[in-house]
Amino acid sequence: VRVFDCRTVGQHKKWTVGSVCEVERVAWDHFNPHRLLASTDKGQVVCVDLRNDSKPVWTLSAHSDAVTGLALPSQCPGCLVTTSQDQILKVWDIAVESRVFEAEREVKLGALHQVTPCPDAPFVMVMGGDKRDDNLKVWDVRESAPVRARFGQRKLLNPLNTAEFGFGTADEA
């Protein structure tokens, strides 16, 4: 993983996430601006702190195959949704020290390639897979009782300062 500061020429920071791993996806943790997540073709998710040049903060063995989707809902601290070529979507709580697995769902799309949260409804995910006739699905992860129990009382935040429902008002123009 490499992070470049475009204000400087030729300078970057880099981390190795595994000796024989390929990085599949990266995502900023918008609740902690010094951290990013990277997923690998070996089923792992790695958390890196930009202030630390040595080893990752933590590594999570998330799936049995490549983690091809990482989603950090924009308003729920600690909620991580992963998808994989193992055809499974999983929900994690990464706000706790031990990173807790909450739920999984086989979404029947074949190998999954991507997952993205709705910016206006942080628990609604859209995912895409390689199944020929049915390759896109939308799922509200709160349909899972463990997810509701874990995140239902968590205070939702707005670290990106997005306008309500994603739209600005005429007065903001």
JSON list of C-alpha atoms in Angstrom, two decimals:
[
{"chain": "A", "resi": 1, "resn": "VAL", "atom": "CA", "xyz": [0.00, 0.00, 0.00]},
{"chain": "A", "resi": 2, "resn": "ARG", "atom": "CA", "xyz": [1.37, 3.43, -0.89]},
{"chain": "A", "resi": 3, "resn": "VAL", "atom": "CA", "xyz": [0.06, 6.85, 0.08]},
{"chain": "A", "resi": 4, "resn": "PHE", "atom": "CA", "xyz": [1.15, 9.88, -1.90]},
{"chain": "A", "resi": 5, "resn": "ASP", "atom": "CA", "xyz": [0.84, 13.51, -0.84]},
{"chain": "A", "resi": 6, "resn": "CYS", "atom": "CA", "xyz": [0.23, 15.29, -4.14]},
{"chain": "A", "resi": 7, "resn": "ARG", "atom": "CA", "xyz": [1.61, 18.53, -2.69]},
{"chain": "A", "resi": 8, "resn": "THR", "atom": "CA", "xyz": [5.11, 17.05, -2.70]},
{"chain": "A", "resi": 9, "resn": "VAL", "atom": "CA", "xyz": [6.97, 15.46, -5.60]},
{"chain": "A", "resi": 10, "resn": "GLY", "atom": "CA", "xyz": [8.26, 11.93, -5.26]},
{"chain": "A", "resi": 11, "resn": "GLN", "atom": "CA", "xyz": [7.50, 11.45, -1.57]},
{"chain": "A", "resi": 12, "resn": "HIS", "atom": "CA", "xyz": [5.26, 8.68, -0.34]},
{"chain": "A", "resi": 13, "resn": "LYS", "atom": "CA", "xyz": [4.77, 6.25, 2.51]},
{"chain": "A", "resi": 14, "resn": "LYS", "atom": "CA", "xyz": [4.42, 2.52, 1.98]},
{"chain": "A", "resi": 15, "resn": "TRP", "atom": "CA", "xyz": [3.42, -0.58, 3.90]},
{"chain": "A", "resi": 16, "resn": "THR", "atom": "CA", "xyz": [3.61, -4.26, 3.08]},
{"chain": "A", "resi": 17, "resn": "VAL", "atom": "CA", "xyz": [0.39, -6.07, 3.89]},
{"chain": "A", "resi": 18, "resn": "GLY", "atom": "CA", "xyz": [1.78, -9.54, 3.35]},
{"chain": "A", "resi": 19, "resn": "SER", "atom": "CA", "xyz": [4.77, -11.16, 1.71]},
{"chain": "A", "resi": 20, "resn": "VAL", "atom": "CA", "xyz": [2.80, -12.92, -1.03]},
{"chain": "A", "resi": 21, "resn": "CYS", "atom": "CA", "xyz": [-0.41, -10.87, -1.04]},
{"chain": "A", "resi": 22, "resn": "GLU", "atom": "CA", "xyz": [-1.94, -8.60, -3.63]},
{"chain": "A", "resi": 23, "resn": "VAL", "atom": "CA", "xyz": [-4.00, -5.63, -2.51]},
{"chain": "A", "resi": 24, "resn": "GLU", "atom": "CA", "xyz": [-7.57, -5.82, -3.82]},
{"chain": "A", "resi": 25, "resn": "ARG", "atom": "CA", "xyz": [-9.21, -2.69, -2.33]},
{"chain": "A", "resi": 26, "resn": "VAL", "atom": "CA", "xyz": [-8.34, 0.27, -0.14]},
{"chain": "A", "resi": 27, "resn": "ALA", "atom": "CA", "xyz": [-10.65, 2.57, 1.83]},
{"chain": "A", "resi": 28, "resn": "TRP", "atom": "CA", "xyz": [-10.12, 5.56, 4.12]},
{"chain": "A", "resi": 29, "resn": "ASP", "atom": "CA", "xyz": [-11.56, 5.35, 7.63]},
{"chain": "A", "resi": 30, "resn": "HIS", "atom": "CA", "xyz": [-13.43, 8.67, 7.65]},
{"chain": "A", "resi": 31, "resn": "PHE", "atom": "CA", "xyz": [-13.89, 8.42, 11.45]},
{"chain": "A", "resi": 32, "resn": "ASN", "atom": "CA", "xyz": [-10.11, 8.25, 11.90]},
{"chain": "A", "resi": 33, "resn": "PRO", "atom": "CA", "xyz": [-8.35, 10.32, 9.21]},
{"chain": "A", "resi": 34, "resn": "HIS", "atom": "CA", "xyz": [-4.98, 8.73, 10.00]},
{"chain": "A", "resi": 35, "resn": "ARG", "atom": "CA", "xyz": [-6.13, 5.22, 9.12]},
{"chain": "A", "resi": 36, "resn": "LEU", "atom": "CA", "xyz": [-6.92, 3.29, 5.99]},
{"chain": "A", "resi": 37, "resn": "LEU", "atom": "CA", "xyz": [-7.97, -0.28, 5.32]},
{"chain": "A", "resi": 38, "resn": "ALA", "atom": "CA", "xyz": [-6.59, -2.55, 2.63]},
{"chain": "A", "resi": 39, "resn": "SER", "atom": "CA", "xyz": [-7.93, -5.93, 1.60]},
{"chain": "A", "resi": 40, "resn": "THR", "atom": "CA", "xyz": [-5.93, -8.76, 0.06]},
{"chain": "A", "resi": 41, "resn": "ASP", "atom": "CA", "xyz": [-6.34, -11.63, -2.34]},
{"chain": "A", "resi": 42, "resn": "LYS", "atom": "CA", "xyz": [-5.71, -13.97, 0.63]},
{"chain": "A", "resi": 43, "resn": "GLY", "atom": "CA", "xyz": [-8.91, -12.97, 2.47]},
{"chain": "A", "resi": 44, "resn": "GLN", "atom": "CA", "xyz": [-7.43, -10.47, 4.90]},
{"chain": "A", "resi": 45, "resn": "VAL", "atom": "CA", "xyz": [-8.24, -6.89, 5.83]},
{"chain": "A", "resi": 46, "resn": "VAL", "atom": "CA", "xyz": [-5.34, -4.82, 7.13]},
{"chain": "A", "resi": 47, "resn": "CYS", "atom": "CA", "xyz": [-5.57, -1.51, 9.03]},
{"chain": "A", "resi": 48, "resn": "VAL", "atom": "CA", "xyz": [-2.70, 0.94, 8.54]},
{"chain": "A", "resi": 49, "resn": "ASP", "atom": "CA", "xyz": [-2.01, 4.11, 10.56]},
{"chain": "A", "resi": 50, "resn": "LEU", "atom": "CA", "xyz": [-0.39, 6.78, 8.37]},
{"chain": "A", "resi": 51, "resn": "ARG", "atom": "CA", "xyz": [1.63, 8.06, 11.33]},
{"chain": "A", "resi": 52, "resn": "ASN", "atom": "CA", "xyz": [3.30, 4.68, 11.78]},
{"chain": "A", "resi": 53, "resn": "ASP", "atom": "CA", "xyz": [5.83, 3.48, 9.20]},
{"chain": "A", "resi": 54, "resn": "SER", "atom": "CA", "xyz": [6.27, 0.01, 10.62]},
{"chain": "A", "resi": 55, "resn": "LYS", "atom": "CA", "xyz": [3.65, -2.69, 10.85]},
{"chain": "A", "resi": 56, "resn": "PRO", "atom": "CA", "xyz": [-0.14, -2.54, 10.41]},
{"chain": "A", "resi": 57, "resn": "VAL", "atom": "CA", "xyz": [-2.34, -1.68, 13.41]},
{"chain": "A", "resi": 58, "resn": "TRP", "atom": "CA", "xyz": [-4.27, -4.92, 13.00]},
{"chain": "A", "resi": 59, "resn": "THR", "atom": "CA", "xyz": [-4.97, -7.70, 10.52]},
{"chain": "A", "resi": 60, "resn": "LEU", "atom": "CA", "xyz": [-8.31, -9.46, 10.22]},
{"chain": "A", "resi": 61, "resn": "SER", "atom": "CA", "xyz": [-8.76, -12.87, 8.58]},
{"chain": "A", "resi": 62, "resn": "ALA", "atom": "CA", "xyz": [-12.08, -11.92, 7.03]},
{"chain": "A", "resi": 63, "resn": "HIS", "atom": "CA", "xyz": [-12.76, -14.43, 4.23]},
{"chain": "A", "resi": 64, "resn": "SER", "atom": "CA", "xyz": [-11.51, -17.68, 2.71]},
{"chain": "A", "resi": 65, "resn": "ASP", "atom": "CA", "xyz": [-10.84, -15.98, -0.65]},
{"chain": "A", "resi": 66, "resn": "ALA", "atom": "CA", "xyz": [-9.97, -12.51, -2.00]},
{"chain": "A", "resi": 67, "resn": "VAL", "atom": "CA", "xyz": [-11.71, -9.62, -0.22]},
{"chain": "A", "resi": 68, "resn": "THR", "atom": "CA", "xyz": [-12.97, -7.67, -3.22]},
{"chain": "A", "resi": 69, "resn": "GLY", "atom": "CA", "xyz": [-15.23, -5.19, -1.46]},
{"chain": "A", "resi": 70, "resn": "LEU", "atom": "CA", "xyz": [-14.72, -2.88, 1.53]},
{"chain": "A", "resi": 71, "resn": "ALA", "atom": "CA", "xyz": [-17.47, -0.57, 2.75]},
{"chain": "A", "resi": 72, "resn": "LEU", "atom": "CA", "xyz": [-17.31, 1.78, 5.72]},
{"chain": "A", "resi": 73, "resn": "PRO", "atom": "CA", "xyz": [-20.78, 3.33, 6.04]},
{"chain": "A", "resi": 74, "resn": "SER", "atom": "CA", "xyz": [-20.45, 7.09, 6.20]},
{"chain": "A", "resi": 75, "resn": "GLN", "atom": "CA", "xyz": [-22.40, 7.59, 9.42]},
{"chain": "A", "resi": 76, "resn": "CYS", "atom": "CA", "xyz": [-21.81, 4.52, 11.62]},
{"chain": "A", "resi": 77, "resn": "PRO", "atom": "CA", "xyz": [-18.44, 4.40, 13.40]},
{"chain": "A", "resi": 78, "resn": "GLY", "atom": "CA", "xyz": [-16.84, 0.96, 13.41]},
{"chain": "A", "resi": 79, "resn": "CYS", "atom": "CA", "xyz": [-19.15, -0.73, 10.93]},
{"chain": "A", "resi": 80, "resn": "LEU", "atom": "CA", "xyz": [-17.25, -2.55, 8.19]},
{"chain": "A", "resi": 81, "resn": "VAL", "atom": "CA", "xyz": [-18.89, -4.56, 5.42]},
{"chain": "A", "resi": 82, "resn": "THR", "atom": "CA", "xyz": [-16.76, -6.89, 3.30]},
{"chain": "A", "resi": 83, "resn": "THR", "atom": "CA", "xyz": [-17.48, -8.95, 0.21]},
{"chain": "A", "resi": 84, "resn": "SER", "atom": "CA", "xyz": [-15.38, -11.66, -1.31]},
{"chain": "A", "resi": 85, "resn": "GLN", "atom": "CA", "xyz": [-14.87, -14.05, -4.17]},
{"chain": "A", "resi": 86, "resn": "ASP", "atom": "CA", "xyz": [-16.04, -16.68, -1.66]},
{"chain": "A", "resi": 87, "resn": "GLN", "atom": "CA", "xyz": [-19.55, -15.33, -2.48]},
{"chain": "A", "resi": 88, "resn": "ILE", "atom": "CA", "xyz": [-20.20, -14.07, 1.07]},
{"chain": "A", "resi": 89, "resn": "LEU", "atom": "CA", "xyz": [-20.98, -10.61, 2.47]},
{"chain": "A", "resi": 90, "resn": "LYS", "atom": "CA", "xyz": [-19.88, -10.09, 6.09]},
{"chain": "A", "resi": 91, "resn": "VAL", "atom": "CA", "xyz": [-20.50, -7.35, 8.65]},
{"chain": "A", "resi": 92, "resn": "TRP", "atom": "CA", "xyz": [-17.85, -6.51, 11.28]},
{"chain": "A", "resi": 93, "resn": "ASP", "atom": "CA", "xyz": [-17.50, -4.15, 14.23]},
{"chain": "A", "resi": 94, "resn": "ILE", "atom": "CA", "xyz": [-13.96, -2.77, 14.02]},
{"chain": "A", "resi": 95, "resn": "ALA", "atom": "CA", "xyz": [-14.49, -0.11, 16.70]},
{"chain": "A", "resi": 96, "resn": "VAL", "atom": "CA", "xyz": [-13.69, -2.66, 19.41]},
{"chain": "A", "resi": 97, "resn": "GLU", "atom": "CA", "xyz": [-10.17, -3.93, 20.08]},
{"chain": "A", "resi": 98, "resn": "SER", "atom": "CA", "xyz": [-10.95, -7.52, 19.08]},
{"chain": "A", "resi": 99, "resn": "ARG", "atom": "CA", "xyz": [-12.87, -6.66, 15.84]},
{"chain": "A", "resi": 100, "resn": "VAL", "atom": "CA", "xyz": [-16.10, -8.59, 16.18]},
{"chain": "A", "resi": 101, "resn": "PHE", "atom": "CA", "xyz": [-17.76, -10.58, 13.40]},
{"chain": "A", "resi": 102, "resn": "GLU", "atom": "CA", "xyz": [-21.49, -9.82, 13.44]},
{"chain": "A", "resi": 103, "resn": "ALA", "atom": "CA", "xyz": [-23.20, -11.44, 10.46]},
{"chain": "A", "resi": 104, "resn": "GLU", "atom": "CA", "xyz": [-22.77, -12.99, 7.05]},
{"chain": "A", "resi": 105, "resn": "ARG", "atom": "CA", "xyz": [-24.98, -13.59, 4.07]},
{"chain": "A", "resi": 106, "resn": "GLU", "atom": "CA", "xyz": [-24.56, -15.56, 0.89]},
{"chain": "A", "resi": 107, "resn": "VAL", "atom": "CA", "xyz": [-26.18, -13.17, -1.56]},
{"chain": "A", "resi": 108, "resn": "LYS", "atom": "CA", "xyz": [-26.26, -15.64, -4.47]},
{"chain": "A", "resi": 109, "resn": "LEU", "atom": "CA", "xyz": [-24.50, -13.40, -6.99]},
{"chain": "A", "resi": 110, "resn": "GLY", "atom": "CA", "xyz": [-21.53, -15.69, -7.56]},
{"chain": "A", "resi": 111, "resn": "ALA", "atom": "CA", "xyz": [-18.11, -14.28, -6.74]},
{"chain": "A", "resi": 112, "resn": "LEU", "atom": "CA", "xyz": [-18.65, -10.79, -5.34]},
{"chain": "A", "resi": 113, "resn": "HIS", "atom": "CA", "xyz": [-16.68, -7.90, -6.82]},
{"chain": "A", "resi": 114, "resn": "GLN", "atom": "CA", "xyz": [-17.77, -4.78, -4.94]},
{"chain": "A", "resi": 115, "resn": "VAL", "atom": "CA", "xyz": [-19.92, -3.42, -2.11]},
{"chain": "A", "resi": 116, "resn": "THR", "atom": "CA", "xyz": [-20.91, 0.22, -1.63]},
{"chain": "A", "resi": 117, "resn": "PRO", "atom": "CA", "xyz": [-23.05, 1.80, 1.11]},
{"chain": "A", "resi": 118, "resn": "CYS", "atom": "CA", "xyz": [-25.80, 4.26, 0.26]},
{"chain": "A", "resi": 119, "resn": "PRO", "atom": "CA", "xyz": [-24.62, 7.74, 1.31]},
{"chain": "A", "resi": 120, "resn": "ASP", "atom": "CA", "xyz": [-28.08, 8.62, 2.67]},
{"chain": "A", "resi": 121, "resn": "ALA", "atom": "CA", "xyz": [-28.89, 5.29, 4.34]},
{"chain": "A", "resi": 122, "resn": "PRO", "atom": "CA", "xyz": [-25.67, 3.97, 5.88]},
{"chain": "A", "resi": 123, "resn": "PHE", "atom": "CA", "xyz": [-26.85, 0.39, 6.39]},
{"chain": "A", "resi": 124, "resn": "VAL", "atom": "CA", "xyz": [-28.15, -0.13, 2.85]},
{"chain": "A", "resi": 125, "resn": "MET", "atom": "CA", "xyz": [-25.52, -1.84, 0.69]},
{"chain": "A", "resi": 126, "resn": "VAL", "atom": "CA", "xyz": [-25.39, -2.47, -3.03]},
{"chain": "A", "resi": 127, "resn": "MET", "atom": "CA", "xyz": [-23.17, -5.28, -4.23]},
{"chain": "A", "resi": 128, "resn": "GLY", "atom": "CA", "xyz": [-22.23, -6.75, -7.58]},
{"chain": "A", "resi": 129, "resn": "GLY", "atom": "CA", "xyz": [-21.16, -10.23, -8.54]},
{"chain": "A", "resi": 130, "resn": "ASP", "atom": "CA", "xyz": [-20.30, -12.32, -11.57]},
{"chain": "A", "resi": 131, "resn": "LYS", "atom": "CA", "xyz": [-23.54, -14.28, -11.91]},
{"chain": "A", "resi": 132, "resn": "ARG", "atom": "CA", "xyz": [-24.70, -13.77, -15.49]},
{"chain": "A", "resi": 133, "resn": "ASP", "atom": "CA", "xyz": [-28.46, -13.23, -15.09]},
{"chain": "A", "resi": 134, "resn": "ASP", "atom": "CA", "xyz": [-28.64, -11.73, -11.60]},
{"chain": "A", "resi": 135, "resn": "ASN", "atom": "CA", "xyz": [-25.50, -9.73, -10.78]},
{"chain": "A", "resi": 136, "resn": "LEU", "atom": "CA", "xyz": [-26.64, -6.80, -8.62]},
{"chain": "A", "resi": 137, "resn": "LYS", "atom": "CA", "xyz": [-28.45, -6.72, -5.26]},
{"chain": "A", "resi": 138, "resn": "VAL", "atom": "CA", "xyz": [-29.36, -4.20, -2.59]},
{"chain": "A", "resi": 139, "resn": "TRP", "atom": "CA", "xyz": [-29.57, -5.29, 1.06]},
{"chain": "A", "resi": 140, "resn": "ASP", "atom": "CA", "xyz": [-30.18, -3.42, 4.31]},
{"chain": "A", "resi": 141, "resn": "VAL", "atom": "CA", "xyz": [-27.78, -5.14, 6.72]},
{"chain": "A", "resi": 142, "resn": "ARG", "atom": "CA", "xyz": [-30.11, -4.22, 9.63]},
{"chain": "A", "resi": 143, "resn": "GLU", "atom": "CA", "xyz": [-32.29, -7.12, 8.49]},
{"chain": "A", "resi": 144, "resn": "SER", "atom": "CA", "xyz": [-29.78, -9.22, 10.43]},
{"chain": "A", "resi": 145, "resn": "ALA", "atom": "CA", "xyz": [-30.68, -9.39, 14.14]},
{"chain": "A", "resi": 146, "resn": "PRO", "atom": "CA", "xyz": [-27.01, -9.43, 15.29]},
{"chain": "A", "resi": 147, "resn": "VAL", "atom": "CA", "xyz": [-26.30, -6.30, 13.22]},
{"chain": "A", "resi": 148, "resn": "ARG", "atom": "CA", "xyz": [-29.34, -4.53, 14.69]},
{"chain": "A", "resi": 149, "resn": "ALA", "atom": "CA", "xyz": [-28.27, -5.54, 18.19]},
{"chain": "A", "resi": 150, "resn": "ARG", "atom": "CA", "xyz": [-24.66, -4.36, 17.70]},
{"chain": "A", "resi": 151, "resn": "PHE", "atom": "CA", "xyz": [-25.22, -1.11, 15.78]},
{"chain": "A", "resi": 152, "resn": "GLY", "atom": "CA", "xyz": [-28.83, -0.23, 16.60]},
{"chain": "A", "resi": 153, "resn": "GLN", "atom": "CA", "xyz": [-27.96, 1.94, 19.61]},
{"chain": "A", "resi": 154, "resn": "ARG", "atom": "CA", "xyz": [-24.71, 3.32, 18.21]},
{"chain": "A", "resi": 155, "resn": "LYS", "atom": "CA", "xyz": [-24.77, 7.07, 17.72]},
{"chain": "A", "resi": 156, "resn": "LEU", "atom": "CA", "xyz": [-24.68, 7.92, 14.02]},
{"chain": "A", "resi": 157, "resn": "LEU", "atom": "CA", "xyz": [-22.27, 10.68, 13.09]},
{"chain": "A", "resi": 158, "resn": "ASN", "atom": "CA", "xyz": [-21.65, 12.85, 10.05]},
{"chain": "A", "resi": 159, "resn": "PRO", "atom": "CA", "xyz": [-17.85, 13.19, 9.76]},
{"chain": "A", "resi": 160, "resn": "LEU", "atom": "CA", "xyz": [-18.02, 14.13, 6.09]},
{"chain": "A", "resi": 161, "resn": "ASN", "atom": "CA", "xyz": [-20.44, 17.00, 6.81]},
{"chain": "A", "resi": 162, "resn": "THR", "atom": "CA", "xyz": [-22.76, 15.94, 4.06]},
{"chain": "A", "resi": 163, "resn": "ALA", "atom": "CA", "xyz": [-26.08, 17.73, 3.74]},
{"chain": "A", "resi": 164, "resn": "GLU", "atom": "CA", "xyz": [-29.14, 15.92, 5.00]},
{"chain": "A", "resi": 165, "resn": "PHE", "atom": "CA", "xyz": [-30.26, 13.32, 2.42]},
{"chain": "A", "resi": 166, "resn": "GLY", "atom": "CA", "xyz": [-27.21, 14.22, 0.34]},
{"chain": "A", "resi": 167, "resn": "PHE", "atom": "CA", "xyz": [-28.68, 17.45, -1.05]},
{"chain": "A", "resi": 168, "resn": "GLY", "atom": "CA", "xyz": [-27.65, 21.02, -0.26]},
{"chain": "A", "resi": 169, "resn": "THR", "atom": "CA", "xyz": [-30.16, 23.81, 0.11]},
{"chain": "A", "resi": 170, "resn": "ALA", "atom": "CA", "xyz": [-30.61, 26.74, -2.25]},
{"chain": "A", "resi": 171, "resn": "ASP", "atom": "CA", "xyz": [-29.17, 29.02, 0.47]},
{"chain": "A", "resi": 172, "resn": "GLU", "atom": "CA", "xyz": [-25.83, 27.18, 0.33]},
{"chain": "A", "resi": 173, "resn": "ALA", "atom": "CA", "xyz": [-25.18, 28.07, -3.32]}
]
